mmCIF file of C-alpha atoms in Angstrom:
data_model
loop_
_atom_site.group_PDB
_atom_site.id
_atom_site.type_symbol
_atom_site.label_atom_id
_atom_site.label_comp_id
_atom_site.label_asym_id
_atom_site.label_seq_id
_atom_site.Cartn_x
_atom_site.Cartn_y
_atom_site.Cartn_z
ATOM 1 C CA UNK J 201 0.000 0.000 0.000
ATOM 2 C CA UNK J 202 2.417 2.516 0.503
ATOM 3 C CA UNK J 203 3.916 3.028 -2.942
ATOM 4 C CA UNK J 204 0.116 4.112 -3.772
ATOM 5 C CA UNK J 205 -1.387 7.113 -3.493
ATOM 6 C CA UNK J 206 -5.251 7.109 -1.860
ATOM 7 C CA UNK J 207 -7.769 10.323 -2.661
ATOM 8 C CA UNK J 208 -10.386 10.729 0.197
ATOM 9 C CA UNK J 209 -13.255 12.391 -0.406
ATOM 10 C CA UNK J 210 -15.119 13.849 2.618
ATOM 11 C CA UNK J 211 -13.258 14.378 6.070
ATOM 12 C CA UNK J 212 -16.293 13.933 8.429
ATOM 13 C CA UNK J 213 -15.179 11.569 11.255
ATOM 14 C CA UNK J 214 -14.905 8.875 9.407
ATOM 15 C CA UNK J 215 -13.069 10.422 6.359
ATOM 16 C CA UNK J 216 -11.089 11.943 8.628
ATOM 17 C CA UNK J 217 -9.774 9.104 10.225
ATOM 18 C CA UNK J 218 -9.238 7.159 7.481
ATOM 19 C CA UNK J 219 -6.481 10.037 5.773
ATOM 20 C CA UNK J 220 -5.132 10.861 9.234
ATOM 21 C CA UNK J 221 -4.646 6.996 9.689
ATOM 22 C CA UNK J 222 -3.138 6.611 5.995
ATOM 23 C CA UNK J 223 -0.231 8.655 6.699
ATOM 24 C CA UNK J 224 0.884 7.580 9.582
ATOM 25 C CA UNK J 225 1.288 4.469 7.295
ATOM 26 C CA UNK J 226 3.047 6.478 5.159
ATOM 27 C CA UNK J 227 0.969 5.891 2.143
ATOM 28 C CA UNK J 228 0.625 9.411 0.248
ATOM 29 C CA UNK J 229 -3.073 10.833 0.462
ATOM 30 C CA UNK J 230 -5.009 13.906 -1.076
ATOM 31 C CA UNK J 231 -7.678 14.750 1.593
ATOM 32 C CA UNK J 232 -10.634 16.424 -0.195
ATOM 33 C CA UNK J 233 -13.659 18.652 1.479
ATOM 34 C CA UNK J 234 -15.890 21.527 1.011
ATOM 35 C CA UNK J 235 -15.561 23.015 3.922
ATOM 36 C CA UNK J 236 -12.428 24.653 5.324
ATOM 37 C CA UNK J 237 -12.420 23.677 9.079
ATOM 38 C CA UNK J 238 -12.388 20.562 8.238
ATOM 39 C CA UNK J 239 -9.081 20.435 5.683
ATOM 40 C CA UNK J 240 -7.651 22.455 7.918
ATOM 41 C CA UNK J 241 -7.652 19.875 10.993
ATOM 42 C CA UNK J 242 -6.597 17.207 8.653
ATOM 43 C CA UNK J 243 -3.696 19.306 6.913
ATOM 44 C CA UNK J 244 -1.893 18.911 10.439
ATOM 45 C CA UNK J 245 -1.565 15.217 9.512
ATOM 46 C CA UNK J 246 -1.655 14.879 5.948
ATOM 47 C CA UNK J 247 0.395 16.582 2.803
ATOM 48 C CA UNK J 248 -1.821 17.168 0.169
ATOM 49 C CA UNK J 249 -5.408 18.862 1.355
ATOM 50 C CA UNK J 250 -7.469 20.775 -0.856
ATOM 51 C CA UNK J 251 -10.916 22.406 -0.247
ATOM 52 C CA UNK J 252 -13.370 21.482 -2.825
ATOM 53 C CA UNK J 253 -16.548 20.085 -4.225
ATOM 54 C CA UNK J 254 -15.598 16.494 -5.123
ATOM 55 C CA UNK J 255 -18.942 15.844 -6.983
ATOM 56 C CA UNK J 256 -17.769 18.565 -9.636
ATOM 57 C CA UNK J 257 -15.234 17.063 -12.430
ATOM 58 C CA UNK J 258 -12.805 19.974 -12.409
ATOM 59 C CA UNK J 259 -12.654 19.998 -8.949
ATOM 60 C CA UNK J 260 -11.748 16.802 -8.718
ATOM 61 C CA UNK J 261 -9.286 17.372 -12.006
ATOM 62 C CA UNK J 262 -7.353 20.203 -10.471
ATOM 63 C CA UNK J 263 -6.849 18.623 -7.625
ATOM 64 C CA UNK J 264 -4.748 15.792 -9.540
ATOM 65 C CA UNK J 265 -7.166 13.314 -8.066
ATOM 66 C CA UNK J 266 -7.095 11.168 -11.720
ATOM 67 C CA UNK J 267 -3.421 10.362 -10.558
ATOM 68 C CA UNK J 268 -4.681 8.116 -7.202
ATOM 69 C CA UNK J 269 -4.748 5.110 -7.373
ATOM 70 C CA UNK J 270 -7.996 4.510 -5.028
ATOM 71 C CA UNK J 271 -10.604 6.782 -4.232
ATOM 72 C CA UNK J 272 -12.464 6.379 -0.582
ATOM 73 C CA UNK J 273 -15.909 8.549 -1.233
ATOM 74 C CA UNK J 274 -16.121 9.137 2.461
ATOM 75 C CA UNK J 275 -19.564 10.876 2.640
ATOM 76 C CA UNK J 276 -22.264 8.914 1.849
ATOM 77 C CA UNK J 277 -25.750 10.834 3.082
ATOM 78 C CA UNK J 278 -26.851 11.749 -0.092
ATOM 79 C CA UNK J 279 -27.129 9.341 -2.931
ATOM 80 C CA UNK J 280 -27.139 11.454 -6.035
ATOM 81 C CA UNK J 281 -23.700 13.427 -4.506
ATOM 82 C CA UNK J 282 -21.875 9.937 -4.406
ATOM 83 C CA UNK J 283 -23.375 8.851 -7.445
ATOM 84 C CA UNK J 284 -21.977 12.140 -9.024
ATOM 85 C CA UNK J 285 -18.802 11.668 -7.235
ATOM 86 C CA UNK J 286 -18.497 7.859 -8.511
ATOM 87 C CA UNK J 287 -19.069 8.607 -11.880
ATOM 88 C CA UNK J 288 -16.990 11.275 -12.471
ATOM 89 C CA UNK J 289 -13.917 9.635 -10.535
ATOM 90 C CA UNK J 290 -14.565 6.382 -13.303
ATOM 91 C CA UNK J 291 -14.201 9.129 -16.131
ATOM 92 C CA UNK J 292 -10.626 10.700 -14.868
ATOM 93 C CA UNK J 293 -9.591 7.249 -14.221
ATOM 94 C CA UNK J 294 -9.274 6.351 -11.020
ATOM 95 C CA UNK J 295 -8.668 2.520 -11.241
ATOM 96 C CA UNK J 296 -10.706 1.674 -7.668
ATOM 97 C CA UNK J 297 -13.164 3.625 -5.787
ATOM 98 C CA UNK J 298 -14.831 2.524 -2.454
ATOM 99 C CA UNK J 299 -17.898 4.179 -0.904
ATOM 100 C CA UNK J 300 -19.118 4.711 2.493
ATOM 101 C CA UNK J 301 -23.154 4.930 2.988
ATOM 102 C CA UNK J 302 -24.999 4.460 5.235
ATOM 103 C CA UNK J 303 -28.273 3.487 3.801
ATOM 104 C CA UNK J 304 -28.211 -0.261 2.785
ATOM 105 C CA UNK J 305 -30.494 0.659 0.014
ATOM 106 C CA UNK J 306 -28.204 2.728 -1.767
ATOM 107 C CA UNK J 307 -25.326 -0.069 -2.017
ATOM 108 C CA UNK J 308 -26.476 -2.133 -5.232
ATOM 109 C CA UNK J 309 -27.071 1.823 -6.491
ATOM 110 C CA UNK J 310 -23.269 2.444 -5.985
ATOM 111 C CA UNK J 311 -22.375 -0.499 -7.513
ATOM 112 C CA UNK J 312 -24.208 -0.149 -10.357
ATOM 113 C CA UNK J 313 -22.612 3.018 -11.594
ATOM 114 C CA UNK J 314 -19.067 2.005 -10.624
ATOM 115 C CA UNK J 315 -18.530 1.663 -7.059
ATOM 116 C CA UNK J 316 -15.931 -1.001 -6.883
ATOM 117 C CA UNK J 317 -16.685 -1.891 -3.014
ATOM 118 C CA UNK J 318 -19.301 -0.121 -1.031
ATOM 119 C CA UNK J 319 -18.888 0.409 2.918
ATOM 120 C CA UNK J 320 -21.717 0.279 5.745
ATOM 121 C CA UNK J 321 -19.291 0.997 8.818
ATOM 122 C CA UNK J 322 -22.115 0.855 11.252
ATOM 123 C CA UNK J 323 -22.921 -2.537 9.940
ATOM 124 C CA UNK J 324 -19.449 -3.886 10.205
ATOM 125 C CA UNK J 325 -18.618 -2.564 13.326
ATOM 126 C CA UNK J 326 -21.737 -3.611 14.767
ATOM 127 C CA UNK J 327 -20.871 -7.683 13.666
ATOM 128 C CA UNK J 328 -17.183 -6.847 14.907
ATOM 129 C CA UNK J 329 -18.574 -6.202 18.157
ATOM 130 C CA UNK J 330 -21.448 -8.402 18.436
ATOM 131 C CA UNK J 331 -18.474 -11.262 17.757
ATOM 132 C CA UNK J 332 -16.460 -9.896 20.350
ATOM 133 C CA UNK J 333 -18.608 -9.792 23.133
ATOM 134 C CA UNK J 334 -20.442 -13.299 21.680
ATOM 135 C CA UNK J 335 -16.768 -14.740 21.771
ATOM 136 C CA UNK J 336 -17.463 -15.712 18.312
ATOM 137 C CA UNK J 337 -14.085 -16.927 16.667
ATOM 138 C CA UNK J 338 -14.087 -14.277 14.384
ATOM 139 C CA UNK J 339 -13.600 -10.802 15.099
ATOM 140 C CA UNK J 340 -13.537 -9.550 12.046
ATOM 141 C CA UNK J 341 -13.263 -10.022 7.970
ATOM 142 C CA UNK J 342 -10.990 -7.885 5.642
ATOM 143 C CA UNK J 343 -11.949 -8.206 1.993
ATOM 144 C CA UNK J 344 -8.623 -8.434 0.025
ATOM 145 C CA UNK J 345 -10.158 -9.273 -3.499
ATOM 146 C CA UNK J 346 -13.008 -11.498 -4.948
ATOM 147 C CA UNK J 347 -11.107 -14.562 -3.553
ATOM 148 C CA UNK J 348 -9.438 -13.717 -0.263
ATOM 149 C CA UNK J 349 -10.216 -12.160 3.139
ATOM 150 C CA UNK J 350 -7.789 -11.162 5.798
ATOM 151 C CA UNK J 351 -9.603 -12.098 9.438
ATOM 152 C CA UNK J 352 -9.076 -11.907 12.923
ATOM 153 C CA UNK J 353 -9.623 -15.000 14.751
ATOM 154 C CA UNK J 354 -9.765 -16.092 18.254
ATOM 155 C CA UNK J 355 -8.665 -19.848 18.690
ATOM 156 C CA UNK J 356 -11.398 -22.145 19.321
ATOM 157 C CA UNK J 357 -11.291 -24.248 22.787
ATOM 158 C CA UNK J 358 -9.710 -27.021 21.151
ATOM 159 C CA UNK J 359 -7.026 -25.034 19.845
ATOM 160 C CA UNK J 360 -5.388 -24.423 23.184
ATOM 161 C CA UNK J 361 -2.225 -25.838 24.405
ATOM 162 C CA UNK J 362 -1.588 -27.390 21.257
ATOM 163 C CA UNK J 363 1.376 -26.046 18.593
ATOM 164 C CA UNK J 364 0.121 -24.577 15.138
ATOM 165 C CA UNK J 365 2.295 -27.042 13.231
ATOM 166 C CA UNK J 366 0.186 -29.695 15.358
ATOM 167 C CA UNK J 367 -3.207 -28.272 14.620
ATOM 168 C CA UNK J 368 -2.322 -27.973 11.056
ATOM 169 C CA UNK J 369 -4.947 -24.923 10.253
ATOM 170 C CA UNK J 370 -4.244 -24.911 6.474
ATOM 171 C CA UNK J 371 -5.053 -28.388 5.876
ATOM 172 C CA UNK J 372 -8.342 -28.412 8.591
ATOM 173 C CA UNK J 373 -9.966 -25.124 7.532
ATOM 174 C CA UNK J 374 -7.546 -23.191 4.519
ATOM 175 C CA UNK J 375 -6.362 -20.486 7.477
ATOM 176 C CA UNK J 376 -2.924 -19.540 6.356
ATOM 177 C CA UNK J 377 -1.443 -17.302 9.088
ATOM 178 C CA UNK J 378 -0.062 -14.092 8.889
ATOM 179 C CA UNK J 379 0.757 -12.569 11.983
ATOM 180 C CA UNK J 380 -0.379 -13.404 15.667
ATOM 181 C CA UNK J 381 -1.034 -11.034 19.080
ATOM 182 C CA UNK J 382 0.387 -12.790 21.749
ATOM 183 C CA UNK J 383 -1.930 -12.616 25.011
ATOM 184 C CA UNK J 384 0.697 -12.577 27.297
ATOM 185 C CA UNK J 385 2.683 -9.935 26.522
ATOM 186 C CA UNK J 386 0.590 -8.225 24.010
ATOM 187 C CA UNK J 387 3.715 -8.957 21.496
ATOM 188 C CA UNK J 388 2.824 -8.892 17.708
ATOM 189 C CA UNK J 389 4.737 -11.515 15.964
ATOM 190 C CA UNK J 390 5.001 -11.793 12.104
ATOM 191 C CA UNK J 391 7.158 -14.875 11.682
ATOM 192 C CA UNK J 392 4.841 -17.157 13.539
ATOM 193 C CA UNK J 393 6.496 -20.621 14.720
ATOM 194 C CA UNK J 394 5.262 -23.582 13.972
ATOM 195 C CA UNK J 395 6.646 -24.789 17.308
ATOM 196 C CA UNK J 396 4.447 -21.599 18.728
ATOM 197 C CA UNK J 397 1.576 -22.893 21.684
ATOM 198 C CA UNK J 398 -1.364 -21.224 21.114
ATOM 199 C CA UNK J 399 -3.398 -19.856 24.316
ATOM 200 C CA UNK J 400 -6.977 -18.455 25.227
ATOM 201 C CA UNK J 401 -6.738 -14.755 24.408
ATOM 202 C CA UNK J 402 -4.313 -14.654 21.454
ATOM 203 C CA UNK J 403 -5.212 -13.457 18.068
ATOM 204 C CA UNK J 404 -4.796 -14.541 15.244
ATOM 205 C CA UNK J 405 -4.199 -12.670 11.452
ATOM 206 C CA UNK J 406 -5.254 -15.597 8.893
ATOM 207 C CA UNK J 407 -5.316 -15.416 5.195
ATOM 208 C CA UNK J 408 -8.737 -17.628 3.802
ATOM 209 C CA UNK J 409 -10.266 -17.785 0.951
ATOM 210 C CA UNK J 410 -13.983 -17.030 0.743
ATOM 211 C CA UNK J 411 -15.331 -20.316 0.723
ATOM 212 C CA UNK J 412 -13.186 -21.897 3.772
ATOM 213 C CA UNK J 413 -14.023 -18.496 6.028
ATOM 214 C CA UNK J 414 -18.223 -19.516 5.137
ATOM 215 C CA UNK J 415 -17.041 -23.330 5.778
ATOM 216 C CA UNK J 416 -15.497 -21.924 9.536
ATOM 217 C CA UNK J 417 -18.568 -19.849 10.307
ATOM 218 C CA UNK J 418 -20.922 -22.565 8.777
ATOM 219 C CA UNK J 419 -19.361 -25.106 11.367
ATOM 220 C CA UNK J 420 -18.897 -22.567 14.524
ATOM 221 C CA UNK J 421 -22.801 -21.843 14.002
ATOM 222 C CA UNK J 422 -23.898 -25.108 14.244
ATOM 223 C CA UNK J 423 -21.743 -25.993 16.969
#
């Protein structure tokens, strides 16, 4: 992600936090909005801020926005602005854009006229934490393409005590780990061990494809 460069579109809260939380990642963003208070609190974090109507095409043209690589429409209340906003981000050229609404009826809208992923944050985070405090295995789902999804999963009870190369996760349910939170010293380890014991309260980052994550939850829900 970092060698890309990410437009966002709307710095509400959520807009807002997504730009101030891309460059700390170092990933170069252009922070759009129409109102000035807002790109100024967001300029202290981010380079490139411009104030502007992101629905209109020059706007969005002198701005350089054609040159990112994704676009995150950030404010979703009104359908016909993201709709506007969508379309004329498809005409400059922006290879990916992903929409936040939050109106579940506008989603197949946004899709339809180019949307390439559409967000419902209020959705999501309510499953992420309904699954926490339900202990469901897992937390929550990333969506890395049409195949994959990066998840957060607490082990199951039968997991415990037992080493990962023992358990053998790809073979049993396709879970090819990433990265792991250690519960007892809150350590984040990338180069898992296979040797590692696995204990109530870590987390782990698996890679899954689509099918094997619905084959997990399938099996945890009839449990």
């Amino acid at each position: 992600m970092t060698n890309k460069t990410v437009a966002v579109l709307g710095l509400g809260l959520f807009g807002a936090s997504v730009a101030k939380t891309l460059a700390r990642h170092d990933v170069e963003v252009i922070a759009m909005d129409k109102k000035m208070e807002r790109v100024d609190e967001v300029a202290m974090h981010v380079e490139h801020t411009i104030q502007g109507d992101f629905t209109k095409l020059e706007h969005l043209e002198a701005a350089d926005i054609g040159q990112a690589d994704i676009a995150v429409v950030a404010s979703g209340e009104r359908l016909e602005e993201a709709i506007l906003c969508v379309l004329n981000l498809k005409k400059i050229g922006v290879a990916q854009v992903i929409c936040k609404t939050k109106n579940r009826d506008y989603h197949d809208v946004l899709k339809k006229v180019g949307a390439d992923r559409v967000l419902l944050p209020e959705v999501e985070m309510g499953k992420r934490l309904g699954n926490e405090l339900a202990r469901h295995s897992v937390i929550d789902a990333l969506r890395i393409d049409d195949r994959y999804n990066l998840v957060e999963v607490h082990p199951l009870k039968e997991w415990e005590n037992k080493s990962i190369q023992a358990l053998n996760l790809r073979q049993e349910y396709g879970f090819n780990i990433v990265a792991l939170k250690c519960c007892v010293n809150n350590e984040f380890i990338i180069n898992v061990s296979p040797d590692y014991i696995i204990r109530d309260g870590d987390l782990l980052f698996v890679l899954v494809e689509e099918k094997d994550l619905d084959r997990f939850n399938d099996m945890e829900d009839n449990n």
